[in-house]
Amino acid sequence: ALAGEPYQWEHYFEPSAKHLFIIDRMIRWPDGRDVKFELAIDITELKKAEESIRKNEELFRLVLETIPLGIWIADASGTIIHGNPAGQKVWGGMRSVGMEKYDEYKAWRHDTGEIIGPDKWAMSRAIRYGEVTLEEMIDIETFDGERKVILNSAAPIRDESGKITGGIVVNQDITERLAKDKILKETDQMMRVLIESSPIGILLTDGAKYVFCNQSAASAFGYDSPGEITGKPVDSLMAPESREYLLQIHRQRMAGE
């Protein structure tokens, strides 16, 4: 400062609760003395804005790192620059590669078995063409050799002018859910076979009509096939002399009494 070079510093002035940006410089006064010239600029609002941005960034990072969905972010060139813990768990790791090497992430379309090449990945399409992809189902092979099924969504990241500056991908592992759905479907099929082939007559109603009838029940009422009973009113199989009594019991049961 004594050599005339400016010295810049920041100071928080407690009495007025102001943040100041201060520039000090030694200058030569007309009478020959060296004096300090000091300029103070109020940057309180700028500091508040910076603090708000910092807190928002911290919140975003917290959400990104704790959300139970895989999140992947790529820059404008398509290079993968971030994968959150959930995403790395889905894939068994992370490869920070550009678009031309997206095939290091091995995947196939769930419905056709088609291999997803580098230019076919949703991230690639988002950055190149601004395309939005929602929950495409794909089969993957993780970096540690495990096979999984995931839902893959992608969207471009744009700046204020609308220019694409990157892309974001969301992965959801549905392997376990599909396995459970398969078991439930197989169980339902097995139960239906058992009910349809049961020697005991079984009828189901929706309260107004019969919605299911097995062969044993159809035969018991003198019909050739269950289809002859399905769709009929519930009172159609009741004897006239006991119809009102049976209907009363039926209504009470349907009401949960």
Short mmCIF file of N, CA and C in Angstrom, two decimals, residues 14-149:
data_model
loop_
_atom_site.label_atom_id
_atom_site.label_comp_id
_atom_site.label_asym_id
_atom_site.label_seq_id
_atom_site.Cartn_x
_atom_site.Cartn_y
_atom_site.Cartn_z
N GLU A 14 -20.33 -4.17 12.98
CA GLU A 14 -21.42 -4.61 13.85
C GLU A 14 -22.42 -3.51 14.20
N PRO A 15 -21.99 -2.28 14.52
CA PRO A 15 -22.98 -1.26 14.92
C PRO A 15 -24.10 -1.07 13.89
N SER A 16 -23.78 -1.19 12.61
CA SER A 16 -24.80 -0.99 11.58
C SER A 16 -25.18 -2.28 10.88
N ALA A 17 -24.54 -3.39 11.31
CA ALA A 17 -24.79 -4.71 10.71
C ALA A 17 -24.59 -4.66 9.20
N LYS A 18 -23.48 -4.09 8.79
CA LYS A 18 -23.19 -3.94 7.37
C LYS A 18 -21.91 -4.70 7.00
N HIS A 19 -21.94 -5.29 5.83
CA HIS A 19 -20.73 -5.87 5.24
C HIS A 19 -20.14 -4.84 4.29
N LEU A 20 -18.86 -4.55 4.47
CA LEU A 20 -18.22 -3.51 3.67
C LEU A 20 -17.05 -4.11 2.88
N PHE A 21 -16.96 -3.70 1.63
CA PHE A 21 -15.78 -4.03 0.81
C PHE A 21 -14.94 -2.76 0.77
N ILE A 22 -13.72 -2.88 1.28
CA ILE A 22 -12.90 -1.68 1.47
C ILE A 22 -11.66 -1.74 0.60
N ILE A 23 -11.35 -0.60 -0.03
CA ILE A 23 -10.14 -0.46 -0.84
C ILE A 23 -9.29 0.64 -0.21
N ASP A 24 -8.06 0.28 0.19
CA ASP A 24 -7.10 1.24 0.76
C ASP A 24 -5.98 1.48 -0.24
N ARG A 25 -5.55 2.72 -0.31
CA ARG A 25 -4.42 3.03 -1.20
C ARG A 25 -3.70 4.27 -0.67
N MET A 26 -2.40 4.22 -0.71
CA MET A 26 -1.60 5.40 -0.34
C MET A 26 -1.43 6.29 -1.56
N ILE A 27 -1.73 7.55 -1.35
CA ILE A 27 -1.59 8.52 -2.46
C ILE A 27 -0.76 9.71 -1.98
N ARG A 28 -0.20 10.44 -2.91
CA ARG A 28 0.60 11.63 -2.60
C ARG A 28 -0.31 12.85 -2.63
N TRP A 29 -0.41 13.54 -1.45
CA TRP A 29 -1.23 14.74 -1.34
C TRP A 29 -0.52 15.92 -2.00
N PRO A 30 -1.25 16.95 -2.44
CA PRO A 30 -0.60 18.08 -3.12
C PRO A 30 0.54 18.72 -2.32
N ASP A 31 0.48 18.66 -0.98
CA ASP A 31 1.54 19.28 -0.18
C ASP A 31 2.73 18.36 0.02
N GLY A 32 2.71 17.20 -0.65
CA GLY A 32 3.85 16.28 -0.59
C GLY A 32 3.69 15.16 0.42
N ARG A 33 2.65 15.16 1.24
CA ARG A 33 2.48 14.11 2.24
C ARG A 33 1.90 12.85 1.59
N ASP A 34 2.26 11.68 2.17
CA ASP A 34 1.65 10.40 1.80
C ASP A 34 0.45 10.17 2.71
N VAL A 35 -0.71 10.08 2.10
CA VAL A 35 -1.93 9.87 2.89
C VAL A 35 -2.67 8.62 2.39
N LYS A 36 -3.47 8.06 3.29
CA LYS A 36 -4.23 6.86 2.91
C LYS A 36 -5.60 7.26 2.41
N PHE A 37 -5.89 6.80 1.20
CA PHE A 37 -7.22 6.98 0.62
C PHE A 37 -8.00 5.68 0.85
N GLU A 38 -9.22 5.77 1.42
CA GLU A 38 -10.00 4.57 1.73
C GLU A 38 -11.40 4.71 1.17
N LEU A 39 -11.82 3.69 0.40
CA LEU A 39 -13.15 3.66 -0.18
C LEU A 39 -13.90 2.45 0.38
N ALA A 40 -15.06 2.68 0.97
CA ALA A 40 -15.86 1.60 1.54
C ALA A 40 -17.16 1.45 0.74
N ILE A 41 -17.42 0.22 0.27
CA ILE A 41 -18.62 -0.06 -0.52
C ILE A 41 -19.50 -1.03 0.27
N ASP A 42 -20.78 -0.70 0.41
CA ASP A 42 -21.72 -1.55 1.14
C ASP A 42 -22.08 -2.76 0.27
N ILE A 43 -21.71 -3.97 0.73
CA ILE A 43 -22.01 -5.20 -0.02
C ILE A 43 -22.90 -6.13 0.80
N THR A 44 -23.67 -5.53 1.72
CA THR A 44 -24.52 -6.34 2.60
C THR A 44 -25.51 -7.20 1.81
N GLU A 45 -26.20 -6.61 0.84
CA GLU A 45 -27.18 -7.36 0.05
C GLU A 45 -26.52 -8.45 -0.76
N LEU A 46 -25.33 -8.17 -1.27
CA LEU A 46 -24.59 -9.19 -2.02
C LEU A 46 -24.25 -10.36 -1.12
N LYS A 47 -23.82 -10.07 0.11
CA LYS A 47 -23.49 -11.13 1.07
C LYS A 47 -24.72 -11.97 1.42
N LYS A 48 -25.86 -11.31 1.57
CA LYS A 48 -27.10 -12.04 1.86
C LYS A 48 -27.46 -12.97 0.71
N ALA A 49 -27.28 -12.46 -0.51
CA ALA A 49 -27.58 -13.27 -1.69
C ALA A 49 -26.65 -14.47 -1.76
N GLU A 50 -25.35 -14.24 -1.50
CA GLU A 50 -24.38 -15.32 -1.52
C GLU A 50 -24.70 -16.37 -0.47
N GLU A 51 -25.13 -15.93 0.72
CA GLU A 51 -25.47 -16.86 1.79
C GLU A 51 -26.72 -17.67 1.42
N SER A 52 -27.69 -17.02 0.78
CA SER A 52 -28.89 -17.72 0.35
C SER A 52 -28.56 -18.78 -0.69
N ILE A 53 -27.69 -18.42 -1.62
CA ILE A 53 -27.27 -19.38 -2.65
C ILE A 53 -26.54 -20.54 -2.01
N ARG A 54 -25.66 -20.23 -1.04
CA ARG A 54 -24.89 -21.28 -0.36
C ARG A 54 -25.83 -22.26 0.35
N LYS A 55 -26.84 -21.72 1.05
CA LYS A 55 -27.78 -22.59 1.77
C LYS A 55 -28.60 -23.44 0.81
N ASN A 56 -29.00 -22.83 -0.33
CA ASN A 56 -29.76 -23.59 -1.32
C ASN A 56 -28.92 -24.71 -1.93
N GLU A 57 -27.64 -24.41 -2.17
CA GLU A 57 -26.74 -25.42 -2.71
C GLU A 57 -26.54 -26.56 -1.71
N GLU A 58 -26.42 -26.21 -0.43
CA GLU A 58 -26.26 -27.23 0.61
C GLU A 58 -27.50 -28.10 0.69
N LEU A 59 -28.69 -27.47 0.59
CA LEU A 59 -29.94 -28.22 0.63
C LEU A 59 -30.05 -29.15 -0.58
N PHE A 60 -29.68 -28.64 -1.75
CA PHE A 60 -29.72 -29.46 -2.97
C PHE A 60 -28.79 -30.65 -2.85
N ARG A 61 -27.58 -30.42 -2.33
CA ARG A 61 -26.62 -31.51 -2.17
C ARG A 61 -27.15 -32.54 -1.16
N LEU A 62 -27.78 -32.06 -0.09
CA LEU A 62 -28.33 -32.97 0.93
C LEU A 62 -29.42 -33.84 0.33
N VAL A 63 -30.32 -33.22 -0.43
CA VAL A 63 -31.40 -33.98 -1.07
C VAL A 63 -30.82 -34.97 -2.08
N LEU A 64 -29.87 -34.51 -2.86
CA LEU A 64 -29.25 -35.34 -3.89
C LEU A 64 -28.58 -36.57 -3.29
N GLU A 65 -27.92 -36.37 -2.16
CA GLU A 65 -27.16 -37.47 -1.56
C GLU A 65 -28.02 -38.42 -0.74
N THR A 66 -29.22 -38.00 -0.34
CA THR A 66 -30.04 -38.84 0.52
C THR A 66 -31.28 -39.40 -0.15
N ILE A 67 -31.68 -38.86 -1.29
CA ILE A 67 -32.88 -39.35 -1.96
C ILE A 67 -32.68 -40.80 -2.39
N PRO A 68 -33.70 -41.66 -2.19
CA PRO A 68 -33.53 -43.09 -2.50
C PRO A 68 -33.71 -43.43 -3.98
N LEU A 69 -33.38 -42.51 -4.85
CA LEU A 69 -33.42 -42.73 -6.29
C LEU A 69 -32.05 -42.41 -6.86
N GLY A 70 -31.65 -43.16 -7.86
CA GLY A 70 -30.36 -42.89 -8.49
C GLY A 70 -30.42 -41.63 -9.32
N ILE A 71 -29.54 -40.68 -9.06
CA ILE A 71 -29.48 -39.42 -9.80
C ILE A 71 -28.12 -39.30 -10.48
N TRP A 72 -28.15 -39.06 -11.78
CA TRP A 72 -26.91 -38.89 -12.56
C TRP A 72 -26.95 -37.54 -13.27
N ILE A 73 -25.84 -36.83 -13.25
CA ILE A 73 -25.76 -35.52 -13.89
C ILE A 73 -24.60 -35.51 -14.87
N ALA A 74 -24.85 -34.97 -16.06
CA ALA A 74 -23.81 -34.84 -17.08
C ALA A 74 -23.69 -33.38 -17.50
N ASP A 75 -22.50 -33.01 -17.97
CA ASP A 75 -22.30 -31.63 -18.44
C ASP A 75 -22.76 -31.50 -19.89
N ALA A 76 -22.52 -30.34 -20.49
CA ALA A 76 -23.01 -30.06 -21.84
C ALA A 76 -22.44 -31.00 -22.89
N SER A 77 -21.26 -31.54 -22.64
CA SER A 77 -20.65 -32.46 -23.60
C SER A 77 -21.17 -33.89 -23.43
N GLY A 78 -21.92 -34.11 -22.35
CA GLY A 78 -22.44 -35.44 -22.08
C GLY A 78 -21.60 -36.24 -21.10
N THR A 79 -20.50 -35.67 -20.63
CA THR A 79 -19.66 -36.38 -19.67
C THR A 79 -20.36 -36.47 -18.31
N ILE A 80 -20.44 -37.67 -17.77
CA ILE A 80 -21.08 -37.88 -16.48
C ILE A 80 -20.19 -37.30 -15.38
N ILE A 81 -20.71 -36.33 -14.65
CA ILE A 81 -19.90 -35.64 -13.64
C ILE A 81 -20.33 -35.96 -12.22
N HIS A 82 -21.51 -36.58 -12.07
CA HIS A 82 -21.94 -36.92 -10.71
C HIS A 82 -22.94 -38.05 -10.73
N GLY A 83 -22.78 -38.95 -9.77
CA GLY A 83 -23.76 -40.00 -9.52
C GLY A 83 -23.93 -40.10 -8.02
N ASN A 84 -25.16 -39.93 -7.52
CA ASN A 84 -25.36 -39.94 -6.08
C ASN A 84 -25.21 -41.35 -5.52
N PRO A 85 -25.16 -41.52 -4.19
CA PRO A 85 -24.97 -42.86 -3.61
C PRO A 85 -26.00 -43.88 -4.06
N ALA A 86 -27.28 -43.45 -4.18
CA ALA A 86 -28.31 -44.39 -4.62
C ALA A 86 -28.08 -44.85 -6.05
N GLY A 87 -27.61 -43.94 -6.89
CA GLY A 87 -27.32 -44.29 -8.28
C GLY A 87 -26.16 -45.27 -8.38
N GLN A 88 -25.13 -45.03 -7.58
CA GLN A 88 -23.97 -45.91 -7.60
C GLN A 88 -24.32 -47.28 -7.00
N LYS A 89 -25.30 -47.30 -6.09
CA LYS A 89 -25.76 -48.57 -5.54
C LYS A 89 -26.49 -49.38 -6.61
N VAL A 90 -27.30 -48.68 -7.41
CA VAL A 90 -28.03 -49.36 -8.49
C VAL A 90 -27.06 -50.01 -9.46
N TRP A 91 -26.01 -49.28 -9.84
CA TRP A 91 -25.09 -49.74 -10.86
C TRP A 91 -23.85 -50.45 -10.32
N GLY A 92 -23.70 -50.46 -9.01
CA GLY A 92 -22.50 -51.09 -8.46
C GLY A 92 -21.24 -50.30 -8.72
N GLY A 93 -21.39 -48.98 -8.83
CA GLY A 93 -20.23 -48.12 -9.08
C GLY A 93 -20.58 -47.00 -10.04
N MET A 94 -19.56 -46.33 -10.55
CA MET A 94 -19.75 -45.17 -11.43
C MET A 94 -18.60 -45.09 -12.42
N ARG A 95 -18.91 -44.71 -13.64
CA ARG A 95 -17.91 -44.44 -14.67
C ARG A 95 -18.12 -43.02 -15.17
N SER A 96 -17.14 -42.16 -15.00
CA SER A 96 -17.25 -40.77 -15.46
C SER A 96 -16.82 -40.71 -16.92
N VAL A 97 -17.71 -41.12 -17.80
CA VAL A 97 -17.40 -41.21 -19.23
C VAL A 97 -18.24 -40.24 -20.03
N GLY A 98 -17.78 -39.98 -21.25
CA GLY A 98 -18.54 -39.15 -22.18
C GLY A 98 -19.53 -39.99 -22.97
N MET A 99 -20.31 -39.33 -23.84
CA MET A 99 -21.35 -40.02 -24.58
C MET A 99 -20.84 -41.21 -25.37
N GLU A 100 -19.65 -41.05 -25.97
CA GLU A 100 -19.14 -42.11 -26.85
C GLU A 100 -18.83 -43.39 -26.10
N LYS A 101 -18.76 -43.32 -24.77
CA LYS A 101 -18.48 -44.51 -23.97
C LYS A 101 -19.63 -44.88 -23.04
N TYR A 102 -20.83 -44.39 -23.34
CA TYR A 102 -21.99 -44.76 -22.53
C TYR A 102 -22.25 -46.26 -22.54
N ASP A 103 -21.72 -46.96 -23.56
CA ASP A 103 -21.95 -48.41 -23.61
C ASP A 103 -21.21 -49.16 -22.51
N GLU A 104 -20.37 -48.44 -21.72
CA GLU A 104 -19.79 -49.08 -20.54
C GLU A 104 -20.87 -49.37 -19.51
N TYR A 105 -21.97 -48.64 -19.61
CA TYR A 105 -23.17 -48.94 -18.82
C TYR A 105 -24.00 -49.91 -19.67
N LYS A 106 -23.90 -51.19 -19.39
CA LYS A 106 -24.54 -52.23 -20.21
C LYS A 106 -26.03 -52.31 -19.91
N ALA A 107 -26.84 -52.21 -20.98
CA ALA A 107 -28.29 -52.24 -20.80
C ALA A 107 -28.99 -52.72 -22.06
N TRP A 108 -30.21 -53.25 -21.84
CA TRP A 108 -31.05 -53.75 -22.92
C TRP A 108 -32.48 -53.28 -22.68
N ARG A 109 -33.21 -53.05 -23.75
CA ARG A 109 -34.61 -52.69 -23.60
C ARG A 109 -35.38 -53.89 -23.08
N HIS A 110 -36.19 -53.66 -22.06
CA HIS A 110 -36.86 -54.77 -21.36
C HIS A 110 -37.84 -55.50 -22.27
N ASP A 111 -38.52 -54.78 -23.16
CA ASP A 111 -39.55 -55.41 -23.98
C ASP A 111 -39.01 -56.12 -25.21
N THR A 112 -37.88 -55.64 -25.76
CA THR A 112 -37.37 -56.21 -27.01
C THR A 112 -36.01 -56.90 -26.87
N GLY A 113 -35.27 -56.58 -25.81
CA GLY A 113 -33.93 -57.14 -25.65
C GLY A 113 -32.88 -56.42 -26.46
N GLU A 114 -33.26 -55.32 -27.13
CA GLU A 114 -32.32 -54.55 -27.94
C GLU A 114 -31.25 -53.91 -27.06
N ILE A 115 -29.98 -54.05 -27.48
CA ILE A 115 -28.87 -53.42 -26.75
C ILE A 115 -28.98 -51.91 -26.88
N ILE A 116 -28.79 -51.20 -25.77
CA ILE A 116 -28.83 -49.74 -25.80
C ILE A 116 -27.42 -49.21 -26.04
N GLY A 117 -27.19 -48.72 -27.26
CA GLY A 117 -25.88 -48.18 -27.62
C GLY A 117 -25.67 -46.79 -27.08
N PRO A 118 -24.46 -46.25 -27.22
CA PRO A 118 -24.14 -44.93 -26.66
C PRO A 118 -25.10 -43.82 -27.09
N ASP A 119 -25.49 -43.82 -28.37
CA ASP A 119 -26.36 -42.75 -28.86
C ASP A 119 -27.84 -42.99 -28.57
N LYS A 120 -28.16 -44.17 -28.01
CA LYS A 120 -29.55 -44.49 -27.72
C LYS A 120 -29.93 -44.26 -26.25
N TRP A 121 -28.93 -43.98 -25.43
CA TRP A 121 -29.21 -43.75 -24.01
C TRP A 121 -30.06 -42.48 -23.86
N ALA A 122 -30.96 -42.48 -22.88
CA ALA A 122 -31.84 -41.34 -22.64
C ALA A 122 -31.05 -40.07 -22.34
N MET A 123 -29.92 -40.20 -21.61
CA MET A 123 -29.08 -39.03 -21.33
C MET A 123 -28.56 -38.41 -22.61
N SER A 124 -28.12 -39.26 -23.54
CA SER A 124 -27.61 -38.77 -24.81
C SER A 124 -28.69 -38.03 -25.59
N ARG A 125 -29.88 -38.59 -25.63
CA ARG A 125 -30.98 -37.96 -26.37
C ARG A 125 -31.41 -36.65 -25.71
N ALA A 126 -31.32 -36.61 -24.38
CA ALA A 126 -31.70 -35.38 -23.67
C ALA A 126 -30.77 -34.23 -24.00
N ILE A 127 -29.46 -34.51 -24.03
CA ILE A 127 -28.47 -33.45 -24.26
C ILE A 127 -28.40 -33.07 -25.74
N ARG A 128 -28.51 -34.05 -26.62
CA ARG A 128 -28.40 -33.76 -28.06
C ARG A 128 -29.65 -33.12 -28.64
N TYR A 129 -30.82 -33.63 -28.22
CA TYR A 129 -32.06 -33.21 -28.86
C TYR A 129 -33.06 -32.55 -27.91
N GLY A 130 -32.72 -32.44 -26.63
CA GLY A 130 -33.64 -31.85 -25.67
C GLY A 130 -34.81 -32.76 -25.35
N GLU A 131 -34.63 -34.06 -25.59
CA GLU A 131 -35.72 -35.03 -25.40
C GLU A 131 -35.90 -35.38 -23.92
N VAL A 132 -37.16 -35.49 -23.52
CA VAL A 132 -37.50 -35.92 -22.16
C VAL A 132 -37.98 -37.37 -22.21
N THR A 133 -37.43 -38.21 -21.35
CA THR A 133 -37.80 -39.62 -21.29
C THR A 133 -38.34 -39.91 -19.89
N LEU A 134 -39.47 -40.61 -19.83
CA LEU A 134 -40.08 -40.92 -18.54
C LEU A 134 -40.23 -42.42 -18.37
N GLU A 135 -39.54 -42.96 -17.36
CA GLU A 135 -39.72 -44.33 -16.87
C GLU A 135 -39.68 -45.39 -17.97
N GLU A 136 -38.64 -45.35 -18.82
CA GLU A 136 -38.46 -46.45 -19.75
C GLU A 136 -37.89 -47.63 -18.97
N MET A 137 -38.44 -48.82 -19.18
CA MET A 137 -38.01 -49.99 -18.44
C MET A 137 -36.86 -50.66 -19.19
N ILE A 138 -35.74 -50.80 -18.50
CA ILE A 138 -34.57 -51.41 -19.13
C ILE A 138 -33.93 -52.44 -18.21
N ASP A 139 -33.30 -53.43 -18.81
CA ASP A 139 -32.52 -54.42 -18.08
C ASP A 139 -31.07 -53.98 -18.10
N ILE A 140 -30.39 -54.09 -16.96
CA ILE A 140 -28.99 -53.67 -16.90
C ILE A 140 -28.12 -54.76 -16.31
N GLU A 141 -26.83 -54.67 -16.62
CA GLU A 141 -25.82 -55.48 -15.95
C GLU A 141 -24.91 -54.52 -15.21
N THR A 142 -24.88 -54.63 -13.90
CA THR A 142 -24.11 -53.69 -13.09
C THR A 142 -22.61 -53.93 -13.26
N PHE A 143 -21.82 -53.01 -12.75
CA PHE A 143 -20.37 -53.12 -12.89
C PHE A 143 -19.80 -54.30 -12.10
N ASP A 144 -20.59 -54.82 -11.15
CA ASP A 144 -20.14 -56.01 -10.42
C ASP A 144 -20.85 -57.27 -10.90
N GLY A 145 -21.49 -57.19 -12.10
CA GLY A 145 -22.02 -58.38 -12.75
C GLY A 145 -23.44 -58.78 -12.40
N GLU A 146 -24.16 -57.97 -11.64
CA GLU A 146 -25.52 -58.32 -11.24
C GLU A 146 -26.53 -57.85 -12.30
N ARG A 147 -27.58 -58.64 -12.52
CA ARG A 147 -28.63 -58.25 -13.46
C ARG A 147 -29.78 -57.60 -12.70
N LYS A 148 -30.27 -56.48 -13.22
CA LYS A 148 -31.36 -55.75 -12.58
C LYS A 148 -32.30 -55.19 -13.64
N VAL A 149 -33.48 -54.78 -13.17
CA VAL A 149 -34.43 -54.07 -14.02
C VAL A 149 -34.67 -52.70 -13.39
#
